[in-house]
Coordinates of C-alpha atoms (C1' of nucleotides) in Angstrom, one line a residue:
Chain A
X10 CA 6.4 -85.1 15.6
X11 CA 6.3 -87.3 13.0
X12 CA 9.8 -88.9 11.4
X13 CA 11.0 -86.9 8.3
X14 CA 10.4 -87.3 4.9
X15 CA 12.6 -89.7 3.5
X16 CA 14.2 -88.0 1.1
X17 CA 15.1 -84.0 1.4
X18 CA 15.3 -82.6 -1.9
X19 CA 16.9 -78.9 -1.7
X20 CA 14.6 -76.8 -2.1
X21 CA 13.8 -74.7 -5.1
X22 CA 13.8 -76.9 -8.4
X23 CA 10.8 -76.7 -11.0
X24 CA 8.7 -78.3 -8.7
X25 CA 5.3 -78.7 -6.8
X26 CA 4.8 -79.3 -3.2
X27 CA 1.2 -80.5 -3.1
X28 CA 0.0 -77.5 -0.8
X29 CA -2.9 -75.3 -1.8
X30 CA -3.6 -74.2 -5.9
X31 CA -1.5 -74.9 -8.3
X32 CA -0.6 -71.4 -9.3
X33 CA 0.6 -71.0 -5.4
X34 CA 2.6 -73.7 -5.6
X35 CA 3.9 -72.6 -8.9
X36 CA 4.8 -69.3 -7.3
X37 CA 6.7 -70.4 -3.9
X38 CA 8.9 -72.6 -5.7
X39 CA 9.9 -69.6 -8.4
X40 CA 10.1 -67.5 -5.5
X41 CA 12.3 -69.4 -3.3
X42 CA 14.5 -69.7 -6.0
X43 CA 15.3 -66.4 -6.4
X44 CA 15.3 -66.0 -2.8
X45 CA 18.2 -69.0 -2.7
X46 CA 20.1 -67.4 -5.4
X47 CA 19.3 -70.5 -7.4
X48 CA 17.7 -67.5 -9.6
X49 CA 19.9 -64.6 -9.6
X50 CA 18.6 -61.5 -10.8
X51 CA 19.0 -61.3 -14.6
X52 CA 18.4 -64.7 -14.8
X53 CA 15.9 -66.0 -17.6
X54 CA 12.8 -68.4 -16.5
X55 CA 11.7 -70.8 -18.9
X56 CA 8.8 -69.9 -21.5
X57 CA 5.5 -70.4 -20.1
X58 CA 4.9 -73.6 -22.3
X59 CA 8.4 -75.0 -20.9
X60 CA 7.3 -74.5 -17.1
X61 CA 3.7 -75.9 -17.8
X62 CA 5.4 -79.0 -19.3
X63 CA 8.0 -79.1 -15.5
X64 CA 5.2 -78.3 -13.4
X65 CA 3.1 -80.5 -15.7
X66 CA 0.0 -78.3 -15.4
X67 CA -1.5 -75.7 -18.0
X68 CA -0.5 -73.0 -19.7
X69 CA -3.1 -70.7 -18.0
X70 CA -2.0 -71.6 -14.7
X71 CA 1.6 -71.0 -15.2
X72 CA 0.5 -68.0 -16.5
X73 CA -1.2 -66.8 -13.5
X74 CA 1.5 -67.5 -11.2
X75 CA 4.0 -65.7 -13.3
X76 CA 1.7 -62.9 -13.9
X77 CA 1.4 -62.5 -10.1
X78 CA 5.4 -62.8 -9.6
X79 CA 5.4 -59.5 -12.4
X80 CA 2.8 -57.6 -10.3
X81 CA 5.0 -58.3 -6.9
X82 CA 8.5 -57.3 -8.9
X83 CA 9.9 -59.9 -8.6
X84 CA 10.4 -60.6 -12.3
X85 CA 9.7 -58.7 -15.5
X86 CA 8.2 -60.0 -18.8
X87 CA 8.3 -58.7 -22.1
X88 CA 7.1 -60.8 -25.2
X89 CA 9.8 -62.4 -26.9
X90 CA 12.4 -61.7 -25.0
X91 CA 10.8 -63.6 -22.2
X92 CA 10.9 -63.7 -18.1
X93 CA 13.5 -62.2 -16.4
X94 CA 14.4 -62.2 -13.0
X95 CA 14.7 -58.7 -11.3
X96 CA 17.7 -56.6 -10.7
X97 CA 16.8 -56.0 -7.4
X98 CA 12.5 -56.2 -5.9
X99 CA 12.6 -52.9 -6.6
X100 CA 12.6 -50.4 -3.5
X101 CA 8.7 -51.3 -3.4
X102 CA 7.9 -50.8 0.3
X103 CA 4.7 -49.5 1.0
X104 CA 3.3 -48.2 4.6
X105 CA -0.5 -48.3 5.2
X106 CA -1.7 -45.7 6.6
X107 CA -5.1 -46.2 8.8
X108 CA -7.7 -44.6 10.8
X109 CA -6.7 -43.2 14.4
X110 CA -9.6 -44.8 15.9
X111 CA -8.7 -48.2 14.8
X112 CA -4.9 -48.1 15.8
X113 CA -6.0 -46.7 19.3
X114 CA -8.7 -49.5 19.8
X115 CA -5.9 -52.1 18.7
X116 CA -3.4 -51.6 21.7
X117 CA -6.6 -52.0 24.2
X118 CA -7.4 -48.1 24.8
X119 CA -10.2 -45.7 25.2
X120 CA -10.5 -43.7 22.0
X121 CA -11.9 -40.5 21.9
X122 CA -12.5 -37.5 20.0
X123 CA -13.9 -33.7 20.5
X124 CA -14.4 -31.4 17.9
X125 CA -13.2 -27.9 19.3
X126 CA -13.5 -25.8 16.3
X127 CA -15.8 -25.3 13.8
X128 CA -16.4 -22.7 11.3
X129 CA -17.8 -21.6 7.9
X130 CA -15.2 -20.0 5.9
X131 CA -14.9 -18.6 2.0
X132 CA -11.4 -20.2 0.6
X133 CA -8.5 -18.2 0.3
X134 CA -9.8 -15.6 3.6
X135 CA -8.4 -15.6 6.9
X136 CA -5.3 -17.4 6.2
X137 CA -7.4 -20.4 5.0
X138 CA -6.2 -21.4 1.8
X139 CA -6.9 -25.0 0.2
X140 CA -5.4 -24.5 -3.3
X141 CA -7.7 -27.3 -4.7
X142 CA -10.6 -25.3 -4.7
X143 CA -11.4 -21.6 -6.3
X144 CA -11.0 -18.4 -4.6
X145 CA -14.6 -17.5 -2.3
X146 CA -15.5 -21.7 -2.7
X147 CA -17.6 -22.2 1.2
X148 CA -15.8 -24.4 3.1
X149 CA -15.9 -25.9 6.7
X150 CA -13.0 -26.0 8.9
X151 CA -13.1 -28.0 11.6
X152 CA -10.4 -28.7 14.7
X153 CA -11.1 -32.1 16.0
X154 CA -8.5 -33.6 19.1
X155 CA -8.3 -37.7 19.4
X156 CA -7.6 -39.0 22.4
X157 CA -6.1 -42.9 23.3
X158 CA -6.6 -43.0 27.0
X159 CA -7.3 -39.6 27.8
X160 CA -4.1 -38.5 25.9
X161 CA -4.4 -36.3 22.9
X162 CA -2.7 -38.2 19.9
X163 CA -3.9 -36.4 17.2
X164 CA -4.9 -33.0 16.5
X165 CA -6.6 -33.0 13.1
X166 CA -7.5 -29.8 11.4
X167 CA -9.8 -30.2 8.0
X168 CA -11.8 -28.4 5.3
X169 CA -14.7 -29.9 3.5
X170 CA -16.6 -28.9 0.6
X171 CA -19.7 -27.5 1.2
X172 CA -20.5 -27.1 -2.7
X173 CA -20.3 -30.9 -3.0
X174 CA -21.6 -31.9 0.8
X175 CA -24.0 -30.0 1.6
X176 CA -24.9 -32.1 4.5
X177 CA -21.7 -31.3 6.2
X178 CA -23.4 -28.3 7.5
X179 CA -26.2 -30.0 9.2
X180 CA -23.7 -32.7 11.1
X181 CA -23.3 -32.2 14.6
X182 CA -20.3 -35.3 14.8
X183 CA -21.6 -36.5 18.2
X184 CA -21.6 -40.0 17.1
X185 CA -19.0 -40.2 14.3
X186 CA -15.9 -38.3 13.8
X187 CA -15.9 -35.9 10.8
X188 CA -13.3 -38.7 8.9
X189 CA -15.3 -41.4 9.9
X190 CA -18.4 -39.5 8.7
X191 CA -17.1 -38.8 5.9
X192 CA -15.9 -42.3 5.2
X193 CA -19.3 -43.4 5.7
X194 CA -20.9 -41.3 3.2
X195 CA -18.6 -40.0 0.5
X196 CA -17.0 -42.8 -1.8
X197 CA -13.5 -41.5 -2.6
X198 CA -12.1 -42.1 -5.6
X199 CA -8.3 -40.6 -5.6
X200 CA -6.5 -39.6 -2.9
X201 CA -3.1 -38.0 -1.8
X202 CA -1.4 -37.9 0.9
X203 CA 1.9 -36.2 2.0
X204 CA 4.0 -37.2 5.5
X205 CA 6.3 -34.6 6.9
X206 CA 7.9 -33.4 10.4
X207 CA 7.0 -30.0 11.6
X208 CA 7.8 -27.9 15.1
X209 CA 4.7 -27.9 16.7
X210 CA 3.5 -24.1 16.1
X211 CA 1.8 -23.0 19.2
X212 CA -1.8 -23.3 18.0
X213 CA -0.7 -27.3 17.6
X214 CA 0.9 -27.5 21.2
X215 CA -1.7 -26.4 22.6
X216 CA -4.3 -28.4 22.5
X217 CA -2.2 -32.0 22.3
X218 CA -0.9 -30.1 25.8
X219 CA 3.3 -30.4 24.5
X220 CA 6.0 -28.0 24.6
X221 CA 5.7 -25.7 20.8
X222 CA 8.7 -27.1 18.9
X223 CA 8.0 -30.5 20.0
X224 CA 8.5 -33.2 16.8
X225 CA 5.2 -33.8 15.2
X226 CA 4.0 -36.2 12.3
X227 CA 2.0 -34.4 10.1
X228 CA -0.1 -36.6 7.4
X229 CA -1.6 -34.5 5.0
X230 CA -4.7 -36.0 2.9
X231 CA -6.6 -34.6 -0.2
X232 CA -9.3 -36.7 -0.9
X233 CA -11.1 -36.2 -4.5
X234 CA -14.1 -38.1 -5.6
X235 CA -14.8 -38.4 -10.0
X236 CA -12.7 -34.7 -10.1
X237 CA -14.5 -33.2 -6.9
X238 CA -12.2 -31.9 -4.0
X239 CA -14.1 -33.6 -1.3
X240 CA -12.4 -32.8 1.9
X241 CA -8.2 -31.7 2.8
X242 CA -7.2 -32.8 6.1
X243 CA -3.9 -32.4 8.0
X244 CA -3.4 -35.0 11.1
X245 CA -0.5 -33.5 13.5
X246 CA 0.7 -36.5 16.0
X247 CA 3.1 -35.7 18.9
X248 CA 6.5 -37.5 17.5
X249 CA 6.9 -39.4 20.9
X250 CA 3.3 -40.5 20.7
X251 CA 2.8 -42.0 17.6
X252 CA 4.4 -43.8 14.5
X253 CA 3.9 -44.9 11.1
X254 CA 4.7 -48.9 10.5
X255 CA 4.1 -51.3 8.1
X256 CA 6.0 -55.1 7.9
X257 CA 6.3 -55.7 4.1
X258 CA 7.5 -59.5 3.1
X259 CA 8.1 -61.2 -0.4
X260 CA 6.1 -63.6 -1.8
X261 CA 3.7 -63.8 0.9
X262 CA 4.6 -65.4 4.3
X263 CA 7.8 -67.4 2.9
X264 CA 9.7 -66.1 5.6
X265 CA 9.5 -66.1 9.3
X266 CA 11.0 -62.8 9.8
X267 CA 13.2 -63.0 11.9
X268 CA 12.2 -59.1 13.6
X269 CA 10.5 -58.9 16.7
Chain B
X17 CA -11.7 -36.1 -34.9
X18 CA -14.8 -38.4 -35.6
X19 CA -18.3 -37.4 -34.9
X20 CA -19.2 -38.1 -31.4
X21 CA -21.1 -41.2 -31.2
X22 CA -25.1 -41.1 -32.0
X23 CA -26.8 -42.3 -28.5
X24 CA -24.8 -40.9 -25.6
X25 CA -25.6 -43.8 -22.9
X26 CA -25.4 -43.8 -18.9
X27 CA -22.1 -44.4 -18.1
X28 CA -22.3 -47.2 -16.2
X29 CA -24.2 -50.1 -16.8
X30 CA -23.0 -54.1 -17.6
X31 CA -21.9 -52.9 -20.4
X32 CA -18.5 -52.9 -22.5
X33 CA -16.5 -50.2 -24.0
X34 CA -14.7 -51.6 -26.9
X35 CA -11.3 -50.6 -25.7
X36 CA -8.2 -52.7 -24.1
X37 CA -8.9 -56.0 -22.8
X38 CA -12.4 -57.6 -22.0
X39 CA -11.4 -58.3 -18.6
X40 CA -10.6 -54.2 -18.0
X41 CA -13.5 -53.1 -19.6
X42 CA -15.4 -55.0 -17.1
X43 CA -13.4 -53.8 -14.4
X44 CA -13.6 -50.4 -15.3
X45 CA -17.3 -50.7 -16.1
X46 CA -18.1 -52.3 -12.3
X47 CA -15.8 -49.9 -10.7
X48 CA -17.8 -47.1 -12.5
X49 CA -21.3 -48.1 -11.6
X50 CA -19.9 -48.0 -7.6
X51 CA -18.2 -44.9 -8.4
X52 CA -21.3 -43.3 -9.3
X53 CA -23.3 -44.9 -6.8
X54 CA -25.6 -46.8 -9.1
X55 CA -24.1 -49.8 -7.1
X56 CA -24.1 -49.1 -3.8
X57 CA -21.9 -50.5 -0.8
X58 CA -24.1 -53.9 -0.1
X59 CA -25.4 -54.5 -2.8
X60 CA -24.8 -57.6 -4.7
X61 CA -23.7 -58.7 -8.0
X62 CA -24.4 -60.9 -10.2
X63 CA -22.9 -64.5 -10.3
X64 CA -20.5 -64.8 -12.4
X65 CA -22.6 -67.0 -14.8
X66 CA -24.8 -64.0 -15.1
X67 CA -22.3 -61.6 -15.6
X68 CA -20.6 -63.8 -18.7
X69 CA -24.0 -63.5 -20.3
X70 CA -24.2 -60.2 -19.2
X71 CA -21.0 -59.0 -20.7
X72 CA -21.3 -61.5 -23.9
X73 CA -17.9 -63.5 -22.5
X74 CA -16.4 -66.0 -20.2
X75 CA -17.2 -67.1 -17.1
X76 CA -13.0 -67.1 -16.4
X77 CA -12.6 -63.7 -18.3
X78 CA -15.3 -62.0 -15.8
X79 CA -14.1 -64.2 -12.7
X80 CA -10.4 -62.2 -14.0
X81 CA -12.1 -58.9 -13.5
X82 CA -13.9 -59.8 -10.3
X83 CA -10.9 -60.9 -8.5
X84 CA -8.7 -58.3 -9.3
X85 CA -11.4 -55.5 -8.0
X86 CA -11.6 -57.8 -4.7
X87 CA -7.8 -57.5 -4.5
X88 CA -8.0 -53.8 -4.7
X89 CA -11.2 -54.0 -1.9
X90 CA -13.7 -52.7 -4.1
X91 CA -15.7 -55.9 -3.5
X92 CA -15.7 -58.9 -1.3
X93 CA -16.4 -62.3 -2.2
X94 CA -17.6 -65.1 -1.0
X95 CA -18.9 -68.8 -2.3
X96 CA -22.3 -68.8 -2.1
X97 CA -23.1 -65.7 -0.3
X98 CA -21.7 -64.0 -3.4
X99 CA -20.2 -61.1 -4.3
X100 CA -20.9 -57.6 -2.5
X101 CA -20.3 -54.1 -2.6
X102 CA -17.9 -53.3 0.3
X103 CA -18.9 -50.9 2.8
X104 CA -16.3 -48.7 2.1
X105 CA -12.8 -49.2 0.0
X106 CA -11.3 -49.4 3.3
X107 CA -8.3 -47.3 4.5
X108 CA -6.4 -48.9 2.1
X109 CA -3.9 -46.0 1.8
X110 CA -0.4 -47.4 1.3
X111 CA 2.9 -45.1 0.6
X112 CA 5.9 -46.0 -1.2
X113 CA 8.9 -45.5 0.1
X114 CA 11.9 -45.1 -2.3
X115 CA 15.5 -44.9 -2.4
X116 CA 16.9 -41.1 -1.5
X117 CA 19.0 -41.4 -5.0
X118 CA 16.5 -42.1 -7.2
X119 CA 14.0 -39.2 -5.3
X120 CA 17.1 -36.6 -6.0
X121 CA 17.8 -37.7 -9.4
X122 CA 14.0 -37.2 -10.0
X123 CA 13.6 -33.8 -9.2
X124 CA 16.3 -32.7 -11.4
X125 CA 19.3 -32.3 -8.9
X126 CA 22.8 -33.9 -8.3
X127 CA 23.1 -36.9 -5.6
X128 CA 25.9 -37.0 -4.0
X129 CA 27.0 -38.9 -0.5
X130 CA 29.1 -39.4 1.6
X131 CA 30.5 -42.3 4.7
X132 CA 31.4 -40.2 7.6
X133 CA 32.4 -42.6 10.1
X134 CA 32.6 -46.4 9.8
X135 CA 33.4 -48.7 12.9
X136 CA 33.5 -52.1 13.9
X137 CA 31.3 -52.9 17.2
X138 CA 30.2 -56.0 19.5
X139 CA 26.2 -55.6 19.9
X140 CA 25.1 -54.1 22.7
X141 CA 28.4 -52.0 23.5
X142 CA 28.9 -48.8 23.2
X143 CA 25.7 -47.4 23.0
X144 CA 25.0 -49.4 19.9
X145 CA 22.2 -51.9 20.3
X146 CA 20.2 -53.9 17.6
X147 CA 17.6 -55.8 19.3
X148 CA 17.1 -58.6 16.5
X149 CA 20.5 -59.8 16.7
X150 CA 22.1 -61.4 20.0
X151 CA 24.2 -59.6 22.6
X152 CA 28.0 -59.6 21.3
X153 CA 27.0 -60.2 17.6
X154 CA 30.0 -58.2 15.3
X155 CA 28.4 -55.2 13.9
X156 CA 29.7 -52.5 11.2
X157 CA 28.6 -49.4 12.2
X158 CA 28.1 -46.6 9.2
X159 CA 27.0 -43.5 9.3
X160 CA 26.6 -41.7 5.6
X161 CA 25.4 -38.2 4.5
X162 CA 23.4 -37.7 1.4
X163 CA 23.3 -34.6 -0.3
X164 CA 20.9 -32.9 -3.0
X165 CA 22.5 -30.1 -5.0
X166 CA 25.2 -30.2 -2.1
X167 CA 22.6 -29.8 0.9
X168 CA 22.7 -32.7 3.2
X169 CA 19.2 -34.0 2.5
X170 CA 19.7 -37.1 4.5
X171 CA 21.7 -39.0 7.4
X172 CA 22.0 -42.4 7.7
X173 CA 23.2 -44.4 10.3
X174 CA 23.4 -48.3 9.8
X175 CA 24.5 -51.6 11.5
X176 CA 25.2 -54.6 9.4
X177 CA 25.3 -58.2 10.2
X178 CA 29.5 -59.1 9.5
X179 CA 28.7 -62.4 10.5
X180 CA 25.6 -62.8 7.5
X181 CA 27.7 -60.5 5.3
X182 CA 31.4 -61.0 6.1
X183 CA 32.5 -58.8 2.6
X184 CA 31.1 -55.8 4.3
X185 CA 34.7 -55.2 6.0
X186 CA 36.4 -54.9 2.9
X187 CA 34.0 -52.7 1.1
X188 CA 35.6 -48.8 0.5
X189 CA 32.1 -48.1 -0.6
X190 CA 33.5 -45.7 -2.8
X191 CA 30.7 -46.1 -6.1
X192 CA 27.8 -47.2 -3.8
X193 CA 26.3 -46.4 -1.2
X194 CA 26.1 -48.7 1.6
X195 CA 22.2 -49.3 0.7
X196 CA 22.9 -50.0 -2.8
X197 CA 25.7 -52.1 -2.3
X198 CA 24.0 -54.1 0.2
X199 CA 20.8 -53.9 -2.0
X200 CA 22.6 -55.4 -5.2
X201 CA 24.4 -58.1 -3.3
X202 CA 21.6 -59.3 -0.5
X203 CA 18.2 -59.9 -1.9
X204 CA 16.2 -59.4 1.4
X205 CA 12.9 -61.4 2.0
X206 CA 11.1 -59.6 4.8
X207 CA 11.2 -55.4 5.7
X208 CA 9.6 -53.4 8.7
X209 CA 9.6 -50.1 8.4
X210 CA 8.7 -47.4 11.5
X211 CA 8.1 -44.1 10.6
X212 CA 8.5 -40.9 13.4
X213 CA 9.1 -37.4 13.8
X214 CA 12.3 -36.4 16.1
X215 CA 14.1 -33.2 17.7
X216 CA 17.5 -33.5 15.9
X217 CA 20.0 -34.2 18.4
X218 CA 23.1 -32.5 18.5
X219 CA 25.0 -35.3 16.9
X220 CA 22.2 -35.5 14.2
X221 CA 22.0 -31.8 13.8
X222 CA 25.4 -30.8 13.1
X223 CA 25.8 -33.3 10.0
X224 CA 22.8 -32.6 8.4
X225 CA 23.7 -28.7 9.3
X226 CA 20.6 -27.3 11.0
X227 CA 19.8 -26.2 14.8
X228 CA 19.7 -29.0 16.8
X229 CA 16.0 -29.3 18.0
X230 CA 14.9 -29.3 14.3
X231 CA 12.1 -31.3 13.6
X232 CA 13.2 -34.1 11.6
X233 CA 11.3 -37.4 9.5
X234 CA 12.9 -40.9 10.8
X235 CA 12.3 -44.0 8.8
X236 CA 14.1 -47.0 10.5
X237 CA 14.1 -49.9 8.6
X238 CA 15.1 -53.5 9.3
X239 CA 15.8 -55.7 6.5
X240 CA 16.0 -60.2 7.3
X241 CA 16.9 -62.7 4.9
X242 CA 15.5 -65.9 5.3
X243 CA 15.2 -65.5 8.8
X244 CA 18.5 -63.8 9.2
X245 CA 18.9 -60.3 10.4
X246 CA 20.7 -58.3 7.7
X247 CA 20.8 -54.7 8.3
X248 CA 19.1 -51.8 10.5
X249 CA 19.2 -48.5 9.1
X250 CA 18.0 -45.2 10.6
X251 CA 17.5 -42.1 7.6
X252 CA 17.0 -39.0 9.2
X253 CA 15.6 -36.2 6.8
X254 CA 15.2 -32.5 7.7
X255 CA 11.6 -31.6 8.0
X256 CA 11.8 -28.8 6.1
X257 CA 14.2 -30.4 3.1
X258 CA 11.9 -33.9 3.0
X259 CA 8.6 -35.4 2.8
X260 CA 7.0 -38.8 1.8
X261 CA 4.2 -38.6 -0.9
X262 CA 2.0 -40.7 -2.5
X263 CA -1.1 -40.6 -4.4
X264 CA -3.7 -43.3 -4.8
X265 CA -6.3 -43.9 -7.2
X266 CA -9.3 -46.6 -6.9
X267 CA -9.0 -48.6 -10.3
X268 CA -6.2 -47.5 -11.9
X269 CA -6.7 -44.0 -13.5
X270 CA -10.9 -43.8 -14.0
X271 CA -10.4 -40.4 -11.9
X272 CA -8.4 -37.5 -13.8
X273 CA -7.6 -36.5 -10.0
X274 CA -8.6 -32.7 -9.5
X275 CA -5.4 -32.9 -7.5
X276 CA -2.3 -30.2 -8.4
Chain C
dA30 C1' 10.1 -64.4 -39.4
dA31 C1' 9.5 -66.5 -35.2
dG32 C1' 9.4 -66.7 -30.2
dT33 C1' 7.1 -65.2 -26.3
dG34 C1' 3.7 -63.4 -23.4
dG35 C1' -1.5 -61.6 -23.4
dT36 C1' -5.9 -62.8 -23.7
dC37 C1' -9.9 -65.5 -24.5
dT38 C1' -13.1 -69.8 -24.7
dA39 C1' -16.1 -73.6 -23.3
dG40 C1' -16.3 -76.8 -20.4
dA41 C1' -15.3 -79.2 -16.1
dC42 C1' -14.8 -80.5 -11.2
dC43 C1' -14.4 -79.1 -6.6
dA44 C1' -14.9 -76.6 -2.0
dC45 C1' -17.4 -74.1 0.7
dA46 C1' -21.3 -72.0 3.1
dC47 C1' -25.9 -71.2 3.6
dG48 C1' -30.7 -72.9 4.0
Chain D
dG14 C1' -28.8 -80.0 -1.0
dT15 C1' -27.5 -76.4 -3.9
dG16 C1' -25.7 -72.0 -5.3
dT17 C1' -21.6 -69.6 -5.7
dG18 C1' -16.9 -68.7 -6.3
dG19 C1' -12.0 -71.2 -6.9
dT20 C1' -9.4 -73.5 -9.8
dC21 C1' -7.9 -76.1 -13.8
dT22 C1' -7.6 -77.6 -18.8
dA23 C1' -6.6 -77.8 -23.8
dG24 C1' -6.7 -75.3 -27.3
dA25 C1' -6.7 -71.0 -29.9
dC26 C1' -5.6 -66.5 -31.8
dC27 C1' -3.3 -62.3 -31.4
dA28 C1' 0.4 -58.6 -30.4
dC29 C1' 4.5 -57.4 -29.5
dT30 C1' 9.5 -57.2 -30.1
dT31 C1' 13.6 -58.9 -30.9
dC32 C1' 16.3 -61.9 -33.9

DNA sequence: AAGTGGTCTAGACCACACG
DNA sequence: GTGTGGTCTAGACCACTTC
């Protein structure tokens, strides 16, 4: 280790610490400030000319580190009245959501998947309904079971277009899931996605092999491409199988953490 | 209404629309051209040089545009190697997760909540354990109902740090709740969030007034301050009375939706 | 009216990665 | 080496919005 700096300056003034762009710079040291409470929420920043004279850099590079501050909530900007600091970040958590496939790989599994169902349908008949799409519009259903390790961990049930993929017909899904084949060729451009808890139903218990009424995650996804239903999927996990989770940090990676 | 205009062109090519900023025009007019497959995943764009002489501007205006469709995954980008098409806009699904106040207020009904039990506890007796924080660590316990139109909607159950937050003793918590209280006073730094589906438990189920066994949405969520544990929360929401939504759009708004 | 952010320019130098 | 993106500058004009 080498012997510290001479002098510790506390940290969080108008100031730059020499690591990385500018405009990063610019941003760590307005963000630990609010972080410190050396900004408190309310508070005003400087104009942008003011901070590009204290950081002595450019106007433009002020402005990009503020700009990215707004777009993280962290402050708010109106003209005239200038940069405040925010009441509170905003409840802005996000969760991503990924492919089954990928998650399963991650904690050093087998994945696997086996379509078990798969039929032509006309929406709206045989208690197939996908409100999207018109009355009598030809759709595929299809039942598809993923397995991590030889256990089912998703039981996915889907509709897709046949009006606007054709090709769906053809596709046997030996080598790619119906998602992933999807994925592949269908851009989306909008999608929706809904997360509840349901009772497993019996058809659902089944074939992930739990008790019915067992706890399930069920993510529900419409995906739409320039106006066109595309596909409507609803992913049932076992609730002691699987979980949603996402780490969300300000600013970056100012903090450690702290969580386990 | 004015005439439509005389020459109706392909949307899509390096070309500007006249409206809002230059740098979202060419945004929205790369985003199109992938959209509609005229640029496919792989392919490469032109420099940025190119594209300023392309689009009549900047090289910093288009380099603007460019960077913020890399942010959203449209593209990647790399010196030299240039900029490509990605494969696919990966699964770049997040979902927000918002404060149960602001959901009820939003759909019209009246909030209203609760603290049904508040104790003070030594980590790791008891039954109550927070992993993040050491063995022993003084703990305020809290458990809180929160009610839509008078139906319990949610149940909370929350540990908090005395020793980060010593002011949490003397809080009634009669005009906040304890997630706005702590929210206005502690700005928090890092989040993780977990996401499952449970079997109400009896002690979950009688609060929240449904058969125990009910499926039910659990979002746990640990909140650290500059590397300090601040608070652990548990929400439990009814399946039936709850779900998490969230819709996402490539580009801002190019896509009407075709979603309800 | 005037202060503040929003955007744009023309040019520059640098860092990186590929050939 | 050389092409490409990454960043920065000094200055400019404009569009809000609040004073």
């Amino acid at each position: 280790m080498p012997s510290a700096p001479p002098t510790r300056e506390p940290p969080g003034r108008y100031q730059l610490d020499g690591k990385g762009p500018v405009f990063r710079q610019i941003e760590r040291s307005i963000t630990e400030m609010i972080l410190n409470g050396r900004l408190r929420p309310g508070d005003k920043l400087p104009p942008e000319i003011e901070l590009s004279d204290l950081f002595e850099t450019s106007r433009q590079t002020v402005n990009k580190a503020i700009t990215e501050l707004a777009k993280h909530g962290l402050v708010a900007r109106r003209r005239r009245a200038g940069t405040l600091v925010c009441a509170q970040f905003q409840e802005r958590f996000v969760l991503p959501i990924r492919d089954i496939s990928e998650l399963v790989a991650e904690r050093g599994k087998d994945y696997s998947f086996e379509v078990t169902r798969r039929i032509r349908i006309e929406n709206g008949r045989a208690g197939h309904r996908w409100s999207d799409l018109p009355e009598g519009s030809p759709l595929l259903y299809l039942e598809c079971l993923h397995r991590a390790g030889g256990q089912p961990i998703q039981f996915e049930r889907r509709y897709v277009s046949i009006e606007i993929i054709p090709a769906v017909e053809q596709e046997p899904f030996d080598d790619f899931s119906p998602g992933r084949w999807l994925q592949l060729r269908i851009p989306w451009s909008t999608v929706r996605h809904r997360i509840k808890a349901i009772n497993a139903a019996e058809d659902i218990a089944r074939p992930l092999g739990i008790p019915p009424g067992t706890a399930c995650l069920e993510i529900e996804r419409a995906t739409v491409h320039l106006g066109s239903p595309i596909t409507l999927v609803h992913f049932t996990h076992p609730g002691d199988r699987f979980e949603l989770d996402g780490l969300f940090s300000v600013g970056g990676d100012l903090d450690r953490s702290g969580l386990g």
